[in-house]
């Protein structure tokens, strides 16, 4: 962990990485210079001496919501200024900056002249000057000098001409406008229940309770039921034994809290596995590398409620007998980094963190680890590689991180929100969280939602709430609702009314047969009935029987009649497992028409997904969904770490196909079948391109180590499945 953080310090000081500093770093750390260069070359954020920054640098967010809200126009305006001042300014695109609710956005830096002064002045201001700047900006985490040097200041939600004016002001060396700080921005939201503490003095109450009950570590001891315990009672005996030994961990088990990072694994499973490992060192890592386009909930949790995240890390450490905790935060979240560090110091002063926690014999320290940058760092094994001063490339598993994680020691890696919920669960009980949703659903969660909405923001919802409800929280679509991405770009682009793929009743019958519990079967049929629509009257729900068998029989009859049904995805609950299951039933990613040949990857496509970031598209704002699918595919191409050849080459080939389809659609020369082109060379038709995407998807899903390569084909696949009519093939 020494190398990456030292490199950041050097770059923050100079604005780049001088060769002399790297040689000195190699000497001080005994790390060979080629090893240092290997790490530098992987992370785009690091700037070697041969690539010194120009006086002013601008990076425009180019992904999803920003692309929808005018990033291409912003880039066009700023590129004009770059051409006129090519020696002094550099303008480039950058992957999602996490300000999707204020799109479009960018960050800008004004560096000292590298040929005159190697000191990055914003880091040489004395405390009094820093305090004055913070007061001026009404932000305790502000840093920089509006009249001099500043680093990665974010401006968001402005017009292209406003960004052009800011750039010209920065180039002239004049006072730039106050940045659009996260701290001073009032984001759209609703009432949250995640924080159990009415006042600051009551914080860390869960930690107090744990160390009071367990003032000494409770090491794992294997349960050995007495011989007189009947065989059928042994399981209950063992569960009670472990619950008595680690009662607070039992609360987490009762809550059924799922990981909020995407995979949906129960938090208890990870914690319990690490508790059972008896090793000299064990670690807790909070994954705050929130880089999925469309996702920004962790941004506000880290900034507004850092005490919850810190307490969650401490709770995990105490329950698993871990020795140290880390909060891994993306470097673009500068205010969040400062807020968490400040909150850690407060926790230490309160006695909730460090040695002898609240007077007990429990010790646990927490610190911030600043990410060297890159979407791939959000993958938990790549994150660990970055923390170990390696290239952030995902590991093959097994072994799992719970046994061989950071420094080859047992490690819990949880998302920011997962850990932030644990204080509430410990204070209110596992049953409170389990019953926090309606019906058979479990818990609450935070959702980021942006795009063509009146009030894009972050909303705490019941898992039983529907997609429609969270869209309503955001003030509804500002135009005619057209499409939605329910998991950033990962789940593809879906129309509001999904045309169900053929053989729907066969998949539904198999799903029902696979559920042993009659209540579970009834829940599935209820969700299907709730969302089904008749193509002849799509605004009305279909009149179907409540009974499972009768409903299935009716649907089989309809399907035999040749009618293709619709499903309103706004009616889906915000439960990620139900989302995945229903996506398979609907045939998302499997192809609508046999002649589209997308079915060859059936069962291998990632299909419909629910993440923490939802982006909404209107007909007026997004006339071409292919344009947005290409934008999403370019994101994956740009962020592929390159370790898996099918992902590295496949993502580039997908971009090339998308560019070709978009170009020929605009020209009106796209055909369904292969045809000779203007130069006599055969041009692939839409069907052949779709077939190629399908085959590539199968290869990428089967061979990619992490999910990036597995989901990269989804944007193009779903557009070809549901928005083929927009491509207007000429034959």
Coordinates of N, CA and C in Angstrom, one line a residue, residues 122-308:
X122 N -1.4 24.6 -4.5 CA -2.6 24.4 -3.7 C -2.3 23.5 -2.5
X123 N -1.1 22.8 -2.5 CA -0.8 22.0 -1.4 C 0.3 22.6 -0.5
X124 N 0.6 23.9 -0.7 CA 1.6 24.6 0.1 C 1.0 25.7 0.9
X125 N -0.4 25.9 0.8 CA -1.0 26.9 1.6 C -1.0 26.6 3.0
X126 N -0.8 27.6 3.9 CA -0.7 27.4 5.3 C -2.2 27.2 5.8
X127 N -2.4 26.7 7.1 CA -3.7 26.5 7.6 C -4.6 27.7 7.6
X128 N -4.1 28.8 7.9 CA -4.9 30.1 7.9 C -5.5 30.3 6.5
X129 N -4.6 30.2 5.5 CA -5.1 30.4 4.1 C -6.1 29.4 3.7
X130 N -5.9 28.1 4.1 CA -6.9 27.1 3.8 C -8.2 27.4 4.5
X131 N -8.2 27.8 5.7 CA -9.4 28.1 6.4 C -10.1 29.3 5.8
X132 N -9.4 30.2 5.3 CA -10.0 31.4 4.6 C -10.7 30.9 3.3
X133 N -10.0 30.0 2.6 CA -10.6 29.5 1.3 C -11.9 28.7 1.6
X134 N -11.8 27.9 2.6 CA -13.0 27.1 3.0 C -14.2 28.0 3.4
X135 N -13.9 29.1 4.1 CA -14.9 30.0 4.6 C -15.5 30.7 3.4
X136 N -14.7 31.1 2.4 CA -15.1 31.8 1.2 C -16.1 30.9 0.5
X137 N -15.7 29.6 0.4 CA -16.5 28.7 -0.4 C -17.7 28.0 0.4
X138 N -17.7 28.4 1.7 CA -18.7 27.8 2.6 C -18.7 26.3 2.6
X139 N -17.5 25.8 2.6 CA -17.3 24.3 2.5 C -16.0 24.0 3.3
X140 N -16.2 23.2 4.4 CA -15.0 22.9 5.2 C -14.0 22.0 4.5
X141 N -14.4 21.4 3.3 CA -13.5 20.5 2.6 C -12.9 21.1 1.4
X142 N -13.1 22.5 1.2 CA -12.6 23.1 0.0 C -11.1 23.3 0.1
X143 N -10.5 23.3 -1.1 CA -9.0 23.4 -1.2 C -8.7 24.0 -2.6
X144 N -7.7 24.9 -2.6 CA -7.3 25.5 -3.9 C -7.3 27.0 -3.8
X145 N -7.1 27.6 -4.9 CA -7.0 29.1 -5.0 C -7.7 29.5 -6.3
X146 N -8.8 30.2 -6.2 CA -9.5 30.6 -7.4 C -8.7 31.6 -8.2
X147 N -7.7 32.2 -7.6 CA -6.9 33.1 -8.3 C -5.6 32.5 -8.8
X148 N -5.3 31.3 -8.4 CA -4.0 30.7 -8.7 C -4.2 29.2 -9.2
X149 N -3.6 28.4 -8.4 CA -3.5 26.9 -8.7 C -4.7 26.2 -8.0
X150 N -5.3 25.3 -8.8 CA -6.3 24.4 -8.2 C -6.3 23.1 -8.9
X151 N -6.8 22.1 -8.3 CA -6.7 20.7 -8.8 C -8.0 20.0 -8.8
X152 N -8.4 19.6 -10.0 CA -9.6 18.8 -10.2 C -10.9 19.4 -9.6
X153 N -11.1 20.7 -9.9 CA -12.3 21.3 -9.4 C -13.5 20.9 -10.3
X154 N -14.6 20.5 -9.7 CA -15.8 20.0 -10.4 C -16.7 21.2 -10.7
X155 N -17.2 21.3 -11.9 CA -18.3 22.2 -12.3 C -19.4 21.3 -12.9
X156 N -20.6 21.5 -12.5 CA -21.7 20.6 -12.9 C -23.0 21.3 -13.2
X157 N -23.8 20.8 -14.1 CA -25.1 21.3 -14.4 C -25.1 22.6 -15.1
X158 N -24.1 23.0 -15.8 CA -24.0 24.3 -16.5 C -24.1 24.1 -18.0
X159 N -24.3 25.2 -18.7 CA -24.5 25.2 -20.2 C -23.1 25.2 -20.8
X160 N -23.0 24.7 -22.1 CA -21.7 24.7 -22.8 C -21.0 26.0 -22.8
X161 N -21.8 27.1 -23.0 CA -21.1 28.4 -23.1 C -20.6 28.8 -21.7
X162 N -21.2 28.3 -20.6 CA -20.7 28.6 -19.3 C -19.3 27.9 -19.1
X163 N -19.3 26.7 -19.5 CA -18.0 26.0 -19.4 C -16.9 26.6 -20.2
X164 N -17.3 27.1 -21.4 CA -16.3 27.8 -22.3 C -15.7 29.0 -21.6
X165 N -16.6 29.7 -20.9 CA -16.2 31.0 -20.2 C -15.3 30.6 -19.0
X166 N -15.6 29.6 -18.3 CA -14.7 29.2 -17.2 C -13.3 28.8 -17.7
X167 N -13.3 28.1 -18.8 CA -12.0 27.7 -19.4 C -11.2 28.9 -19.8
X168 N -11.8 29.8 -20.5 CA -11.1 31.1 -20.9 C -10.6 31.9 -19.7
X169 N -11.4 31.9 -18.6 CA -11.0 32.6 -17.4 C -9.8 31.9 -16.8
X170 N -9.8 30.6 -16.7 CA -8.7 29.8 -16.2 C -7.4 30.1 -17.0
X171 N -7.5 30.1 -18.3 CA -6.4 30.3 -19.2 C -5.8 31.7 -19.0
X172 N -6.7 32.7 -18.8 CA -6.2 34.0 -18.6 C -5.6 34.3 -17.2
X173 N -5.6 33.3 -16.3 CA -5.0 33.4 -15.0 C -5.9 34.2 -14.1
X174 N -7.2 34.4 -14.4 CA -8.1 35.2 -13.6 C -8.8 34.3 -12.6
X175 N -9.6 35.0 -11.8 CA -10.4 34.3 -10.8 C -11.5 33.5 -11.4
X176 N -11.5 32.2 -11.2 CA -12.6 31.4 -11.8 C -13.8 31.3 -10.8
X177 N -14.9 30.9 -11.3 CA -16.1 30.8 -10.4 C -15.9 29.8 -9.3
X178 N -16.6 30.0 -8.2 CA -16.6 29.0 -7.1 C -17.1 27.6 -7.7
X179 N -16.4 26.5 -7.5 CA -16.8 25.2 -8.0 C -18.1 24.8 -7.5
X180 N -18.7 23.8 -8.2 CA -20.0 23.3 -7.8 C -19.8 22.2 -6.8
X181 N -19.4 22.6 -5.5 CA -19.0 21.6 -4.5 C -20.2 20.6 -4.2
X182 N -19.9 19.4 -3.9 CA -20.9 18.5 -3.5 C -21.5 18.9 -2.1
X183 N -20.6 19.5 -1.3 CA -21.0 19.8 0.1 C -22.1 20.9 0.1
X184 N -22.1 21.8 -0.8 CA -23.0 22.9 -0.8 C -24.2 22.6 -1.8
X185 N -24.2 21.5 -2.4 CA -25.3 21.2 -3.3 C -26.4 20.4 -2.6
X186 N -27.6 20.9 -2.7 CA -28.8 20.3 -2.1 C -29.4 19.3 -3.1
X187 N -29.0 18.0 -2.9 CA -29.5 17.0 -3.9 C -31.0 16.7 -3.6
X188 N -31.7 16.2 -4.6 CA -33.1 15.8 -4.4 C -33.1 14.4 -3.7
X189 N -34.0 14.3 -2.7 CA -34.0 13.1 -1.9 C -35.3 13.0 -1.2
X190 N -35.5 12.0 -0.3 CA -36.6 11.9 0.5 C -36.1 11.6 2.0
X191 N -37.0 11.2 2.8 CA -36.6 10.9 4.2 C -35.9 9.6 4.3
X192 N -34.7 9.6 4.9 CA -33.9 8.4 5.1 C -34.1 7.8 6.5
X193 N -34.1 6.5 6.6 CA -34.1 5.8 7.9 C -32.8 5.1 8.2
X194 N -31.8 5.3 7.4 CA -30.6 4.6 7.5 C -29.8 5.0 8.8
X195 N -29.9 6.2 9.2 CA -29.2 6.7 10.3 C -30.0 6.6 11.6
X196 N -29.5 5.8 12.6 CA -30.3 5.5 13.8 C -30.1 6.6 14.9
X197 N -29.2 7.6 14.6 CA -28.8 8.5 15.7 C -29.4 9.9 15.5
X198 N -30.2 10.3 16.4 CA -30.8 11.7 16.3 C -29.8 12.8 16.5
X199 N -28.8 12.5 17.3 CA -27.8 13.6 17.6 C -26.4 13.0 17.4
X200 N -25.4 13.9 17.2 CA -24.0 13.5 17.0 C -23.5 12.8 18.3
X201 N -23.9 13.2 19.5 CA -23.4 12.6 20.7 C -23.8 11.1 20.8
X202 N -24.9 10.7 20.2 CA -25.4 9.3 20.3 C -24.7 8.4 19.3
X203 N -23.9 8.9 18.4 CA -23.3 8.1 17.4 C -22.3 7.0 18.0
X204 N -22.2 6.0 17.2 CA -21.3 4.8 17.6 C -21.9 4.1 18.8
X205 N -23.3 4.2 18.9 CA -24.0 3.4 20.0 C -23.9 1.9 19.8
X206 N -23.8 1.5 18.5 CA -23.7 0.0 18.3 C -22.3 -0.5 18.7
X207 N -21.3 0.3 18.4 CA -20.0 -0.1 18.9 C -19.9 -0.2 20.4
X208 N -20.5 0.8 21.1 CA -20.6 0.8 22.5 C -21.2 -0.5 23.0
X209 N -22.3 -0.9 22.4 CA -23.0 -2.1 22.8 C -22.2 -3.3 22.6
X210 N -21.5 -3.4 21.5 CA -20.7 -4.6 21.2 C -19.6 -4.8 22.1
X211 N -18.8 -3.7 22.4 CA -17.7 -3.8 23.3 C -18.1 -4.0 24.7
X212 N -19.3 -3.6 25.1 CA -19.8 -3.8 26.4 C -20.1 -5.3 26.6
X213 N -20.7 -5.9 25.6 CA -21.1 -7.4 25.7 C -19.8 -8.2 25.4
X214 N -19.0 -7.8 24.5 CA -17.8 -8.5 24.1 C -16.5 -7.7 24.3
X215 N -16.1 -7.4 25.6 CA -15.0 -6.6 25.9 C -13.7 -7.2 25.4
X216 N -13.7 -8.5 25.2 CA -12.6 -9.2 24.6 C -13.0 -9.9 23.3
X217 N -12.1 -10.1 22.4 CA -12.4 -10.8 21.2 C -13.1 -12.2 21.5
X218 N -14.0 -12.6 20.6 CA -14.7 -13.9 20.8 C -14.3 -14.7 19.6
X219 N -13.1 -15.5 19.8 CA -12.6 -16.3 18.6 C -13.6 -17.4 18.3
X220 N -13.6 -17.8 17.0 CA -14.4 -18.8 16.6 C -14.0 -20.2 17.2
X221 N -15.0 -20.9 17.7 CA -14.8 -22.2 18.2 C -15.8 -23.2 17.6
X222 N -15.3 -24.3 17.0 CA -16.2 -25.2 16.3 C -17.2 -25.8 17.3
X223 N -18.5 -25.8 16.9 CA -19.6 -26.4 17.7 C -19.5 -27.9 17.7
X224 N -19.5 -28.5 18.9 CA -19.5 -29.9 19.1 C -20.7 -30.3 19.9
X225 N -21.8 -30.7 19.3 CA -23.0 -31.0 20.1 C -22.7 -32.2 21.0
X226 N -23.3 -32.2 22.3 CA -23.1 -33.4 23.1 C -23.8 -34.6 22.5
X227 N -23.4 -35.7 22.9 CA -23.8 -37.0 22.3 C -25.3 -37.2 22.5
X228 N -25.9 -36.6 23.6 CA -27.3 -36.8 23.9 C -28.2 -36.0 23.1
X229 N -27.7 -35.1 22.3 CA -28.5 -34.3 21.4 C -28.9 -35.1 20.2
X230 N -30.2 -35.2 20.0 CA -30.7 -36.0 18.8 C -30.2 -35.5 17.5
X231 N -30.0 -36.4 16.5 CA -29.4 -36.0 15.2 C -30.2 -34.8 14.6
X232 N -31.6 -34.9 14.7 CA -32.4 -33.9 14.0 C -32.3 -32.6 14.7
X233 N -31.8 -32.5 16.0 CA -31.7 -31.3 16.7 C -30.3 -30.7 16.7
X234 N -29.4 -31.4 16.1 CA -28.0 -30.9 16.1 C -27.8 -29.5 15.4
X235 N -28.5 -29.4 14.3 CA -28.4 -28.1 13.5 C -28.9 -26.9 14.4
X236 N -30.0 -27.1 15.0 CA -30.5 -26.0 15.9 C -29.5 -25.8 17.1
X237 N -29.0 -26.8 17.6 CA -28.0 -26.7 18.7 C -26.8 -25.9 18.3
X238 N -26.3 -26.2 17.1 CA -25.1 -25.5 16.6 C -25.4 -24.0 16.3
X239 N -26.6 -23.7 15.8 CA -27.0 -22.3 15.5 C -27.1 -21.5 16.8
X240 N -27.6 -22.2 17.8 CA -27.7 -21.5 19.1 C -26.3 -21.3 19.7
X241 N -25.5 -22.3 19.6 CA -24.1 -22.2 20.1 C -23.4 -21.0 19.5
X242 N -23.5 -20.8 18.2 CA -22.8 -19.7 17.5 C -23.4 -18.4 17.8
X243 N -24.8 -18.4 17.9 CA -25.5 -17.2 18.3 C -25.1 -16.7 19.7
X244 N -25.0 -17.6 20.6 CA -24.6 -17.2 22.0 C -23.1 -16.7 22.0
X245 N -22.3 -17.3 21.1 CA -20.9 -16.9 21.1 C -20.7 -15.5 20.5
X246 N -21.4 -15.2 19.4 CA -21.3 -14.0 18.7 C -22.7 -13.4 18.5
X247 N -23.4 -13.0 19.5 CA -24.8 -12.6 19.4 C -25.0 -11.4 18.4
X248 N -24.1 -10.5 18.3 CA -24.3 -9.3 17.4 C -24.2 -9.8 16.0
X249 N -23.4 -10.8 15.7 CA -23.3 -11.3 14.3 C -24.7 -11.9 13.9
X250 N -25.4 -12.5 14.9 CA -26.7 -13.1 14.7 C -27.7 -12.0 14.2
X251 N -27.6 -10.8 14.7 CA -28.5 -9.7 14.2 C -28.3 -9.5 12.7
X252 N -27.1 -9.5 12.3 CA -26.8 -9.4 10.8 C -27.4 -10.5 10.0
X253 N -27.3 -11.7 10.6 CA -27.9 -12.9 9.9 C -29.4 -12.8 9.8
X254 N -30.0 -12.3 10.9 CA -31.5 -12.2 11.0 C -32.0 -11.1 10.0
X255 N -31.2 -10.1 9.8 CA -31.6 -9.0 8.9 C -31.7 -9.4 7.4
X256 N -30.9 -10.4 7.0 CA -30.8 -10.8 5.6 C -30.3 -9.7 4.7
X257 N -29.5 -8.9 5.3 CA -28.9 -7.7 4.5 C -28.1 -8.3 3.4
X258 N -28.3 -7.8 2.2 CA -27.6 -8.2 1.0 C -26.5 -7.1 0.7
X259 N -25.4 -7.6 0.1 CA -24.4 -6.7 -0.4 C -25.0 -5.7 -1.4
X260 N -24.7 -4.4 -1.3 CA -25.3 -3.4 -2.2 C -24.4 -3.1 -3.4
X261 N -23.3 -3.9 -3.6 CA -22.4 -3.6 -4.7 C -22.7 -4.2 -6.0
X262 N -23.8 -5.1 -6.0 CA -24.2 -5.6 -7.3 C -24.4 -7.1 -7.3
X263 N -23.5 -7.9 -6.6 CA -23.6 -9.3 -6.6 C -24.7 -9.8 -5.8
X264 N -25.1 -9.1 -4.7 CA -26.2 -9.5 -3.9 C -26.0 -10.6 -2.9
X265 N -24.7 -10.9 -2.6 CA -24.4 -11.9 -1.6 C -24.7 -11.4 -0.2
X266 N -25.2 -12.3 0.7 CA -25.6 -11.8 2.0 C -24.4 -11.4 2.8
X267 N -24.4 -10.2 3.4 CA -23.3 -9.7 4.2 C -22.9 -10.7 5.3
X268 N -23.8 -11.3 5.9 CA -23.5 -12.3 6.9 C -22.6 -13.4 6.5
X269 N -22.8 -13.9 5.2 CA -22.0 -15.0 4.7 C -20.5 -14.6 4.7
X270 N -20.2 -13.4 4.3 CA -18.8 -12.9 4.2 C -18.2 -12.7 5.7
X271 N -19.0 -12.1 6.5 CA -18.5 -11.8 7.9 C -18.3 -13.1 8.6
X272 N -19.2 -14.0 8.5 CA -19.1 -15.3 9.2 C -17.9 -16.1 8.7
X273 N -17.7 -16.1 7.4 CA -16.5 -16.8 6.9 C -15.2 -16.2 7.4
X274 N -15.1 -14.9 7.5 CA -13.9 -14.3 8.0 C -13.8 -14.5 9.5
X275 N -14.9 -14.5 10.3 CA -14.8 -14.8 11.7 C -14.3 -16.2 12.0
X276 N -14.6 -17.1 11.1 CA -14.2 -18.5 11.3 C -12.7 -18.7 11.0
X277 N -12.1 -17.8 10.3 CA -10.7 -17.9 10.0 C -9.8 -17.4 11.1
X278 N -9.0 -18.3 11.7 CA -8.1 -17.9 12.8 C -6.7 -17.6 12.2
X279 N -6.5 -16.3 12.0 CA -5.2 -15.8 11.4 C -4.7 -14.7 12.2
X280 N -3.4 -14.4 12.1 CA -2.8 -13.3 12.8 C -3.3 -11.9 12.4
X281 N -3.7 -11.8 11.1 CA -4.2 -10.6 10.5 C -5.4 -10.8 9.7
X282 N -6.4 -10.0 9.9 CA -7.6 -10.0 9.1 C -8.0 -8.6 8.8
X283 N -8.7 -8.3 7.7 CA -9.0 -7.0 7.3 C -10.4 -6.8 6.8
X284 N -10.9 -5.5 7.0 CA -12.2 -5.1 6.5 C -11.9 -4.0 5.5
X285 N -12.5 -4.1 4.3 CA -12.3 -3.1 3.3 C -13.6 -2.6 2.8
X286 N -13.8 -1.3 2.9 CA -15.1 -0.7 2.4 C -14.8 -0.2 1.0
X287 N -15.6 -0.7 0.0 CA -15.4 -0.4 -1.4 C -16.2 0.9 -1.7
X288 N -15.5 2.0 -1.7 CA -16.1 3.3 -2.1 C -15.6 3.8 -3.5
X289 N -15.2 2.8 -4.3 CA -14.8 3.2 -5.7 C -16.0 3.3 -6.6
X290 N -16.9 4.2 -6.3 CA -18.2 4.2 -7.0 C -18.0 4.8 -8.4
X291 N -17.8 4.0 -9.4 CA -17.4 4.4 -10.7 C -18.4 3.9 -11.8
X292 N -19.5 3.2 -11.4 CA -20.5 2.8 -12.4 C -21.3 4.0 -12.8
X293 N -21.3 4.2 -14.2 CA -22.1 5.4 -14.6 C -23.5 5.3 -14.2
X294 N -24.0 6.4 -13.7 CA -25.4 6.5 -13.2 C -25.5 6.3 -11.7
X295 N -24.4 6.0 -11.1 CA -24.5 5.6 -9.6 C -23.7 6.7 -8.8
X296 N -24.4 7.3 -7.8 CA -23.8 8.3 -7.0 C -24.3 8.3 -5.6
X297 N -25.0 7.3 -5.1 CA -25.5 7.3 -3.8 C -24.3 7.3 -2.7
X298 N -23.3 6.5 -3.0 CA -22.2 6.5 -2.0 C -21.5 7.8 -1.9
X299 N -21.6 8.6 -2.9 CA -21.0 10.0 -2.9 C -21.6 10.7 -1.7
X300 N -22.9 10.6 -1.5 CA -23.6 11.4 -0.4 C -23.4 10.7 0.9
X301 N -23.4 9.3 0.9 CA -23.2 8.6 2.2 C -21.9 9.0 2.8
X302 N -20.8 9.0 1.9 CA -19.5 9.3 2.4 C -19.4 10.8 2.9
X303 N -20.1 11.7 2.2 CA -20.0 13.1 2.5 C -20.9 13.5 3.7
X304 N -22.2 13.0 3.7 CA -23.2 13.5 4.7 C -23.2 12.6 5.9
X305 N -22.9 11.3 5.7 CA -23.0 10.4 6.9 C -21.8 9.5 7.0
X306 N -20.6 10.1 7.0 CA -19.4 9.3 7.1 C -19.3 8.4 8.4
X307 N -20.0 8.9 9.4 CA -19.9 8.2 10.7 C -20.6 6.8 10.6
X308 N -21.6 6.7 9.7 CA -22.3 5.4 9.5 C -21.3 4.4 8.8

